[in-house]
Amino acid sequence: MVRIGDRMLMYAVYGTAGGAPALSFGGTPSTRWKRPEVVATIEASGLRMVMPDRPGYGGSTRQPGRSVASVASDAAALADSLGWDRFAVTGGSGGGPHALACAALLPDRVTRCAVTASNAPPIVDGPEPTEAEEQADPRRNRTSWLAVHGDLRPGLEETARSIMAAVEAGGPEFPPDPGAPPGPPAREDPEAVARLAATFVTSHDGWIDDHIAFATPWGFDLGAIEVPVSLWHGSADERAGRYAELLAAAIPHAERRYYVGGHIPPANAYRELLQWLTLS
């Protein structure tokens, strides 16, 4: 835990003591507690990876009205507390914009930035988008529109109830890739239940505030990013691929990286991403 003003920022540390420092920003929603296979991949990477919970997640004090850019000052404060002058950043899905914010706003401290299946700034003007409009342009999506013009909480709470009900019925902690067998029932693993509860039961405020931050001005210029950036997405994740096209067009010198899979990278792709972060 680190105190930032009157807020508490919770974080977890993974990887090798003395390894290359990196901050990792979780998706929307997620918390600092990671599945064993993810932890094992980090430990094998040679990185010293710190995963903070954004305000409203996992016990971190909520910060109403935060923007995507707000993460940069938290990241700097956390790095200071760890004695880090320079560090890499990475983020998956909803963590992607937050990693990009650090790359843009902390250019003297961030060495590299890798994002996986990141979203891009949405378009929220006009009436609520139809399904056809969303399919034509993922920037026009109902979630972002509701974050500005409506109320996200009922829908997110229903989604959370459905996920936890599926777990209680014997479902796995993590959805398998298409064609892959499901994992063991999460309800039989107390640590898995705790991770799920931290994400889908007690972190609704962070989930909502993330979506509001995505749907309002991000607070930095993607075109101002100068550090090396890699944009990763899976072959089966069409929406993320279209977002990556938009981000690649906006970020100078950003490179596209692909892997076989869906929204969440498989272990081999995650290993490759972590190795990329360690390059000089």
PDB file of C-alpha atoms in Angstrom, residues 37-271:
ATOM      1  CA  GLU A  37      -0.351 -19.323 -14.387  1.00  0.00           C
ATOM      2  CA  VAL A  38      -0.027 -15.574 -14.947  1.00  0.00           C
ATOM      3  CA  VAL A  39       2.179 -15.224 -11.877  1.00  0.00           C
ATOM      4  CA  ALA A  40       4.382 -18.094 -13.087  1.00  0.00           C
ATOM      5  CA  THR A  41       4.893 -16.416 -16.467  1.00  0.00           C
ATOM      6  CA  ILE A  42       5.882 -13.159 -14.782  1.00  0.00           C
ATOM      7  CA  GLU A  43       8.312 -14.969 -12.469  1.00  0.00           C
ATOM      8  CA  ALA A  44      10.010 -16.577 -15.466  1.00  0.00           C
ATOM      9  CA  SER A  45      10.363 -13.250 -17.288  1.00  0.00           C
ATOM     10  CA  GLY A  46      13.058 -11.667 -15.131  1.00  0.00           C
ATOM     11  CA  LEU A  47      10.826  -8.665 -14.452  1.00  0.00           C
ATOM     12  CA  ARG A  48       9.928  -7.155 -11.102  1.00  0.00           C
ATOM     13  CA  MET A  49       6.284  -6.381 -11.855  1.00  0.00           C
ATOM     14  CA  VAL A  50       4.056  -4.234  -9.679  1.00  0.00           C
ATOM     15  CA  MET A  51       0.303  -4.289 -10.289  1.00  0.00           C
ATOM     16  CA  PRO A  52      -1.632  -1.432  -8.695  1.00  0.00           C
ATOM     17  CA  ASP A  53      -5.385  -1.392  -8.218  1.00  0.00           C
ATOM     18  CA  ARG A  54      -6.797   1.753  -9.769  1.00  0.00           C
ATOM     19  CA  PRO A  55      -8.978   3.878  -7.476  1.00  0.00           C
ATOM     20  CA  GLY A  56     -12.218   2.055  -6.685  1.00  0.00           C
ATOM     21  CA  TYR A  57     -10.741  -1.415  -7.236  1.00  0.00           C
ATOM     22  CA  GLY A  58      -9.484  -3.957  -4.727  1.00  0.00           C
ATOM     23  CA  GLY A  59      -9.392  -1.685  -1.706  1.00  0.00           C
ATOM     24  CA  SER A  60      -7.818   1.348  -3.407  1.00  0.00           C
ATOM     25  CA  THR A  61      -9.680   4.475  -2.364  1.00  0.00           C
ATOM     26  CA  ARG A  62     -12.178   5.668  -4.949  1.00  0.00           C
ATOM     27  CA  GLN A  63     -11.327   8.850  -6.851  1.00  0.00           C
ATOM     28  CA  PRO A  64     -14.553  10.211  -8.375  1.00  0.00           C
ATOM     29  CA  GLY A  65     -14.029  12.163 -11.558  1.00  0.00           C
ATOM     30  CA  ARG A  66     -10.646  10.650 -12.343  1.00  0.00           C
ATOM     31  CA  SER A  67      -9.503  10.729 -15.951  1.00  0.00           C
ATOM     32  CA  VAL A  68      -7.317   8.233 -17.768  1.00  0.00           C
ATOM     33  CA  ALA A  69      -4.452  10.709 -17.325  1.00  0.00           C
ATOM     34  CA  SER A  70      -4.907  10.631 -13.538  1.00  0.00           C
ATOM     35  CA  VAL A  71      -3.068   7.317 -13.443  1.00  0.00           C
ATOM     36  CA  ALA A  72       0.246   8.969 -14.309  1.00  0.00           C
ATOM     37  CA  SER A  73       0.610  10.811 -11.004  1.00  0.00           C
ATOM     38  CA  ASP A  74      -0.338   7.642  -9.109  1.00  0.00           C
ATOM     39  CA  ALA A  75       2.220   5.655 -11.114  1.00  0.00           C
ATOM     40  CA  ALA A  76       4.925   8.219 -10.378  1.00  0.00           C
ATOM     41  CA  ALA A  77       4.112   8.192  -6.653  1.00  0.00           C
ATOM     42  CA  LEU A  78       4.151   4.396  -6.574  1.00  0.00           C
ATOM     43  CA  ALA A  79       7.457   4.238  -8.454  1.00  0.00           C
ATOM     44  CA  ASP A  80       8.937   6.788  -6.055  1.00  0.00           C
ATOM     45  CA  SER A  81       7.893   4.663  -3.091  1.00  0.00           C
ATOM     46  CA  LEU A  82       9.627   1.669  -4.680  1.00  0.00           C
ATOM     47  CA  GLY A  83      12.796   3.622  -5.452  1.00  0.00           C
ATOM     48  CA  TRP A  84      12.325   3.297  -9.216  1.00  0.00           C
ATOM     49  CA  ASP A  85      13.613   6.077 -11.463  1.00  0.00           C
ATOM     50  CA  ARG A  86      12.789   4.298 -14.720  1.00  0.00           C
ATOM     51  CA  PHE A  87      10.326   1.515 -15.474  1.00  0.00           C
ATOM     52  CA  ALA A  88       8.364  -0.141 -18.270  1.00  0.00           C
ATOM     53  CA  VAL A  89       4.569  -0.117 -18.403  1.00  0.00           C
ATOM     54  CA  THR A  90       2.033  -2.551 -19.754  1.00  0.00           C
ATOM     55  CA  GLY A  91      -1.729  -2.843 -19.676  1.00  0.00           C
ATOM     56  CA  GLY A  92      -4.372  -5.195 -20.999  1.00  0.00           C
ATOM     57  CA  SER A  93      -7.800  -4.194 -22.308  1.00  0.00           C
ATOM     58  CA  GLY A  94      -8.971  -1.327 -20.069  1.00  0.00           C
ATOM     59  CA  GLY A  95      -5.459  -1.129 -18.638  1.00  0.00           C
ATOM     60  CA  GLY A  96      -4.126  -0.221 -22.078  1.00  0.00           C
ATOM     61  CA  PRO A  97      -5.185   3.445 -22.044  1.00  0.00           C
ATOM     62  CA  HIS A  98      -3.681   3.814 -18.576  1.00  0.00           C
ATOM     63  CA  ALA A  99      -0.334   2.414 -19.713  1.00  0.00           C
ATOM     64  CA  LEU A 100      -0.437   4.773 -22.702  1.00  0.00           C
ATOM     65  CA  ALA A 101      -1.131   7.696 -20.346  1.00  0.00           C
ATOM     66  CA  CYS A 102       2.061   6.905 -18.433  1.00  0.00           C
ATOM     67  CA  ALA A 103       4.023   6.680 -21.693  1.00  0.00           C
ATOM     68  CA  ALA A 104       2.713  10.085 -22.770  1.00  0.00           C
ATOM     69  CA  LEU A 105       2.946  11.927 -19.461  1.00  0.00           C
ATOM     70  CA  LEU A 106       6.055  10.356 -17.897  1.00  0.00           C
ATOM     71  CA  PRO A 107       8.439  10.301 -20.887  1.00  0.00           C
ATOM     72  CA  ASP A 108      11.538  10.694 -18.716  1.00  0.00           C
ATOM     73  CA  ARG A 109      10.619   7.685 -16.592  1.00  0.00           C
ATOM     74  CA  VAL A 110       8.858   5.178 -18.862  1.00  0.00           C
ATOM     75  CA  THR A 111      11.203   3.017 -20.940  1.00  0.00           C
ATOM     76  CA  ARG A 112       8.705   0.991 -22.991  1.00  0.00           C
ATOM     77  CA  CYS A 113       4.952   0.545 -23.225  1.00  0.00           C
ATOM     78  CA  ALA A 114       3.160  -2.622 -24.344  1.00  0.00           C
ATOM     79  CA  VAL A 115      -0.621  -2.783 -24.464  1.00  0.00           C
ATOM     80  CA  THR A 116      -2.849  -5.741 -25.238  1.00  0.00           C
ATOM     81  CA  ALA A 117      -6.341  -5.456 -26.735  1.00  0.00           C
ATOM     82  CA  SER A 118      -6.542  -1.815 -25.669  1.00  0.00           C
ATOM     83  CA  ASN A 119      -9.574   0.269 -26.425  1.00  0.00           C
ATOM     84  CA  ALA A 120      -9.321   3.619 -28.230  1.00  0.00           C
ATOM     85  CA  PRO A 121     -11.096   6.902 -27.446  1.00  0.00           C
ATOM     86  CA  PRO A 122     -14.818   6.403 -28.164  1.00  0.00           C
ATOM     87  CA  ILE A 123     -17.342   8.614 -29.918  1.00  0.00           C
ATOM     88  CA  VAL A 124     -20.216   9.503 -27.569  1.00  0.00           C
ATOM     89  CA  ASP A 125     -21.956  12.336 -29.421  1.00  0.00           C
ATOM     90  CA  GLY A 126     -25.479  11.950 -30.726  1.00  0.00           C
ATOM     91  CA  PRO A 127     -28.155   9.396 -29.846  1.00  0.00           C
ATOM     92  CA  GLU A 128     -27.532   5.993 -28.328  1.00  0.00           C
ATOM     93  CA  PRO A 129     -25.760   3.858 -30.947  1.00  0.00           C
ATOM     94  CA  THR A 130     -27.554   0.975 -32.574  1.00  0.00           C
ATOM     95  CA  GLU A 131     -26.051  -2.496 -32.824  1.00  0.00           C
ATOM     96  CA  ALA A 132     -25.335  -1.899 -36.504  1.00  0.00           C
ATOM     97  CA  GLU A 133     -23.539   1.367 -35.739  1.00  0.00           C
ATOM     98  CA  GLU A 134     -21.440  -0.348 -33.093  1.00  0.00           C
ATOM     99  CA  GLN A 135     -20.483  -3.131 -35.500  1.00  0.00           C
ATOM    100  CA  ALA A 136     -19.544  -0.552 -38.128  1.00  0.00           C
ATOM    101  CA  ASP A 137     -17.360   1.473 -35.735  1.00  0.00           C
ATOM    102  CA  PRO A 138     -16.460   0.095 -32.274  1.00  0.00           C
ATOM    103  CA  ARG A 139     -15.806   3.635 -31.069  1.00  0.00           C
ATOM    104  CA  ARG A 140     -19.585   4.036 -31.100  1.00  0.00           C
ATOM    105  CA  ASN A 141     -20.528   1.627 -28.350  1.00  0.00           C
ATOM    106  CA  ARG A 142     -23.405   1.590 -25.920  1.00  0.00           C
ATOM    107  CA  THR A 143     -21.240   1.240 -22.811  1.00  0.00           C
ATOM    108  CA  SER A 144     -19.323   4.442 -23.536  1.00  0.00           C
ATOM    109  CA  TRP A 145     -22.516   6.253 -24.501  1.00  0.00           C
ATOM    110  CA  LEU A 146     -24.198   5.244 -21.230  1.00  0.00           C
ATOM    111  CA  ALA A 147     -21.135   6.347 -19.264  1.00  0.00           C
ATOM    112  CA  VAL A 148     -21.829   9.909 -20.437  1.00  0.00           C
ATOM    113  CA  HIS A 149     -25.583   9.977 -21.004  1.00  0.00           C
ATOM    114  CA  GLY A 150     -27.036   7.247 -18.786  1.00  0.00           C
ATOM    115  CA  ASP A 151     -26.436   4.971 -15.810  1.00  0.00           C
ATOM    116  CA  LEU A 152     -23.971   2.110 -16.128  1.00  0.00           C
ATOM    117  CA  ARG A 153     -24.410   0.653 -12.662  1.00  0.00           C
ATOM    118  CA  PRO A 154     -27.532  -1.517 -13.185  1.00  0.00           C
ATOM    119  CA  GLY A 155     -26.065  -3.212 -16.242  1.00  0.00           C
ATOM    120  CA  LEU A 156     -22.672  -3.807 -14.677  1.00  0.00           C
ATOM    121  CA  GLU A 157     -24.240  -5.178 -11.517  1.00  0.00           C
ATOM    122  CA  GLU A 158     -26.335  -7.599 -13.557  1.00  0.00           C
ATOM    123  CA  THR A 159     -23.238  -8.700 -15.474  1.00  0.00           C
ATOM    124  CA  ALA A 160     -21.421  -9.297 -12.192  1.00  0.00           C
ATOM    125  CA  ARG A 161     -24.327 -11.316 -10.781  1.00  0.00           C
ATOM    126  CA  SER A 162     -24.386 -13.483 -13.912  1.00  0.00           C
ATOM    127  CA  ILE A 163     -20.653 -14.161 -13.715  1.00  0.00           C
ATOM    128  CA  MET A 164     -20.751 -15.088 -10.042  1.00  0.00           C
ATOM    129  CA  ALA A 165     -23.846 -17.262 -10.587  1.00  0.00           C
ATOM    130  CA  ALA A 166     -22.014 -19.154 -13.339  1.00  0.00           C
ATOM    131  CA  VAL A 167     -19.098 -19.703 -10.961  1.00  0.00           C
ATOM    132  CA  GLU A 168     -21.428 -20.960  -8.238  1.00  0.00           C
ATOM    133  CA  ALA A 169     -22.965 -23.349 -10.778  1.00  0.00           C
ATOM    134  CA  GLY A 170     -19.560 -24.922 -11.364  1.00  0.00           C
ATOM    135  CA  GLY A 171     -17.985 -22.701 -13.987  1.00  0.00           C
ATOM    136  CA  PRO A 172     -14.250 -21.995 -14.260  1.00  0.00           C
ATOM    137  CA  GLU A 173     -12.573 -18.842 -13.012  1.00  0.00           C
ATOM    138  CA  PHE A 174     -11.516 -17.881 -16.512  1.00  0.00           C
ATOM    139  CA  PRO A 175     -13.387 -18.519 -19.783  1.00  0.00           C
ATOM    140  CA  PRO A 176     -11.440 -20.983 -21.957  1.00  0.00           C
ATOM    141  CA  ASP A 177     -10.288 -20.160 -25.467  1.00  0.00           C
ATOM    142  CA  PRO A 178     -12.653 -21.344 -28.219  1.00  0.00           C
ATOM    143  CA  GLY A 179     -12.375 -25.107 -28.559  1.00  0.00           C
ATOM    144  CA  ALA A 180     -10.385 -25.524 -25.356  1.00  0.00           C
ATOM    145  CA  PRO A 181     -11.773 -27.488 -22.401  1.00  0.00           C
ATOM    146  CA  PRO A 182     -12.955 -25.439 -19.415  1.00  0.00           C
ATOM    147  CA  GLY A 183     -10.798 -25.220 -16.333  1.00  0.00           C
ATOM    148  CA  PRO A 184     -11.710 -26.723 -12.960  1.00  0.00           C
ATOM    149  CA  PRO A 185     -14.720 -25.334 -11.059  1.00  0.00           C
ATOM    150  CA  ALA A 186     -13.652 -22.067  -9.462  1.00  0.00           C
ATOM    151  CA  ARG A 187     -15.902 -22.613  -6.447  1.00  0.00           C
ATOM    152  CA  GLU A 188     -13.574 -25.418  -5.330  1.00  0.00           C
ATOM    153  CA  ASP A 189     -10.613 -23.028  -5.045  1.00  0.00           C
ATOM    154  CA  PRO A 190     -10.926 -20.425  -2.241  1.00  0.00           C
ATOM    155  CA  GLU A 191      -8.213 -18.254  -3.789  1.00  0.00           C
ATOM    156  CA  ALA A 192     -10.033 -18.210  -7.138  1.00  0.00           C
ATOM    157  CA  VAL A 193     -13.286 -17.261  -5.393  1.00  0.00           C
ATOM    158  CA  ALA A 194     -11.471 -14.455  -3.577  1.00  0.00           C
ATOM    159  CA  ARG A 195     -10.038 -13.130  -6.863  1.00  0.00           C
ATOM    160  CA  LEU A 196     -13.452 -13.227  -8.502  1.00  0.00           C
ATOM    161  CA  ALA A 197     -15.161 -11.545  -5.560  1.00  0.00           C
ATOM    162  CA  ALA A 198     -12.552  -8.783  -5.500  1.00  0.00           C
ATOM    163  CA  THR A 199     -13.208  -8.112  -9.179  1.00  0.00           C
ATOM    164  CA  PHE A 200     -16.943  -8.639  -9.588  1.00  0.00           C
ATOM    165  CA  VAL A 201     -18.414  -8.051  -6.119  1.00  0.00           C
ATOM    166  CA  THR A 202     -16.500  -5.285  -4.358  1.00  0.00           C
ATOM    167  CA  SER A 203     -14.992  -3.243  -7.218  1.00  0.00           C
ATOM    168  CA  HIS A 204     -18.062  -1.854  -8.994  1.00  0.00           C
ATOM    169  CA  ASP A 205     -17.003   1.745  -8.322  1.00  0.00           C
ATOM    170  CA  GLY A 206     -13.690   1.262 -10.095  1.00  0.00           C
ATOM    171  CA  TRP A 207     -15.422  -0.493 -12.982  1.00  0.00           C
ATOM    172  CA  ILE A 208     -17.841   2.397 -13.456  1.00  0.00           C
ATOM    173  CA  ASP A 209     -15.189   5.095 -13.045  1.00  0.00           C
ATOM    174  CA  ASP A 210     -13.014   3.375 -15.664  1.00  0.00           C
ATOM    175  CA  HIS A 211     -15.798   3.543 -18.235  1.00  0.00           C
ATOM    176  CA  ILE A 212     -16.517   7.176 -17.432  1.00  0.00           C
ATOM    177  CA  ALA A 213     -12.817   7.966 -17.843  1.00  0.00           C
ATOM    178  CA  PHE A 214     -12.714   6.174 -21.208  1.00  0.00           C
ATOM    179  CA  ALA A 215     -15.803   8.030 -22.463  1.00  0.00           C
ATOM    180  CA  THR A 216     -14.554  11.512 -21.519  1.00  0.00           C
ATOM    181  CA  PRO A 217     -11.354  13.282 -22.648  1.00  0.00           C
ATOM    182  CA  TRP A 218      -8.391  11.101 -21.746  1.00  0.00           C
ATOM    183  CA  GLY A 219      -6.225  14.063 -20.740  1.00  0.00           C
ATOM    184  CA  PHE A 220      -3.213  13.449 -22.973  1.00  0.00           C
ATOM    185  CA  ASP A 221      -2.267  13.400 -26.649  1.00  0.00           C
ATOM    186  CA  LEU A 222      -1.629   9.983 -28.156  1.00  0.00           C
ATOM    187  CA  GLY A 223       0.463  11.713 -30.795  1.00  0.00           C
ATOM    188  CA  ALA A 224       2.836  13.023 -28.133  1.00  0.00           C
ATOM    189  CA  ILE A 225       4.033   9.558 -27.107  1.00  0.00           C
ATOM    190  CA  GLU A 226       7.724   9.183 -27.916  1.00  0.00           C
ATOM    191  CA  VAL A 227       8.721   6.023 -26.015  1.00  0.00           C
ATOM    192  CA  PRO A 228       8.597   2.671 -27.856  1.00  0.00           C
ATOM    193  CA  VAL A 229       5.030   1.325 -27.966  1.00  0.00           C
ATOM    194  CA  SER A 230       3.792  -2.090 -29.063  1.00  0.00           C
ATOM    195  CA  LEU A 231       0.105  -2.798 -29.678  1.00  0.00           C
ATOM    196  CA  TRP A 232      -0.868  -6.444 -29.236  1.00  0.00           C
ATOM    197  CA  HIS A 233      -4.121  -8.221 -30.067  1.00  0.00           C
ATOM    198  CA  GLY A 234      -5.386 -11.686 -30.811  1.00  0.00           C
ATOM    199  CA  SER A 235      -6.310 -13.115 -34.186  1.00  0.00           C
ATOM    200  CA  ALA A 236      -9.854 -13.823 -32.976  1.00  0.00           C
ATOM    201  CA  ASP A 237     -10.385 -10.402 -31.372  1.00  0.00           C
ATOM    202  CA  GLU A 238     -11.761  -8.331 -34.238  1.00  0.00           C
ATOM    203  CA  ARG A 239     -12.807  -5.371 -32.088  1.00  0.00           C
ATOM    204  CA  ALA A 240      -9.345  -5.066 -30.512  1.00  0.00           C
ATOM    205  CA  GLY A 241      -7.785  -5.278 -33.949  1.00  0.00           C
ATOM    206  CA  ARG A 242      -9.831  -2.316 -35.122  1.00  0.00           C
ATOM    207  CA  TYR A 243      -8.913  -0.359 -32.015  1.00  0.00           C
ATOM    208  CA  ALA A 244      -5.246  -1.202 -32.645  1.00  0.00           C
ATOM    209  CA  GLU A 245      -5.528   0.270 -36.135  1.00  0.00           C
ATOM    210  CA  LEU A 246      -6.811   3.528 -34.664  1.00  0.00           C
ATOM    211  CA  LEU A 247      -4.116   3.645 -32.001  1.00  0.00           C
ATOM    212  CA  ALA A 248      -1.357   2.801 -34.485  1.00  0.00           C
ATOM    213  CA  ALA A 249      -2.484   5.665 -36.708  1.00  0.00           C
ATOM    214  CA  ALA A 250      -2.407   8.074 -33.757  1.00  0.00           C
ATOM    215  CA  ILE A 251       0.826   7.020 -31.993  1.00  0.00           C
ATOM    216  CA  PRO A 252       4.057   7.776 -33.862  1.00  0.00           C
ATOM    217  CA  HIS A 253       6.266   4.723 -34.417  1.00  0.00           C
ATOM    218  CA  ALA A 254       3.890   2.322 -32.626  1.00  0.00           C
ATOM    219  CA  GLU A 255       4.342  -1.242 -33.797  1.00  0.00           C
ATOM    220  CA  ARG A 256       1.608  -3.838 -34.239  1.00  0.00           C
ATOM    221  CA  ARG A 257       2.011  -7.289 -32.730  1.00  0.00           C
ATOM    222  CA  TYR A 258      -0.337 -10.245 -33.272  1.00  0.00           C
ATOM    223  CA  TYR A 259      -0.871 -13.538 -31.507  1.00  0.00           C
ATOM    224  CA  VAL A 260      -3.125 -16.518 -32.149  1.00  0.00           C
ATOM    225  CA  GLY A 261      -5.976 -16.269 -29.684  1.00  0.00           C
ATOM    226  CA  GLY A 262      -8.673 -14.033 -28.329  1.00  0.00           C
ATOM    227  CA  HIS A 263      -8.950 -11.025 -26.053  1.00  0.00           C
ATOM    228  CA  ILE A 264      -6.578 -12.374 -23.382  1.00  0.00           C
ATOM    229  CA  PRO A 265      -3.159 -13.474 -24.670  1.00  0.00           C
ATOM    230  CA  PRO A 266      -2.145 -17.097 -24.131  1.00  0.00           C
ATOM    231  CA  ALA A 267       0.986 -17.836 -22.095  1.00  0.00           C
ATOM    232  CA  ASN A 268       3.335 -17.917 -25.102  1.00  0.00           C
ATOM    233  CA  ALA A 269       2.199 -14.470 -26.295  1.00  0.00           C
ATOM    234  CA  TYR A 270       2.355 -13.041 -22.779  1.00  0.00           C
ATOM    235  CA  ARG A 271       5.930 -14.329 -22.443  1.00  0.00           C
TER     236      ARG A 271
END
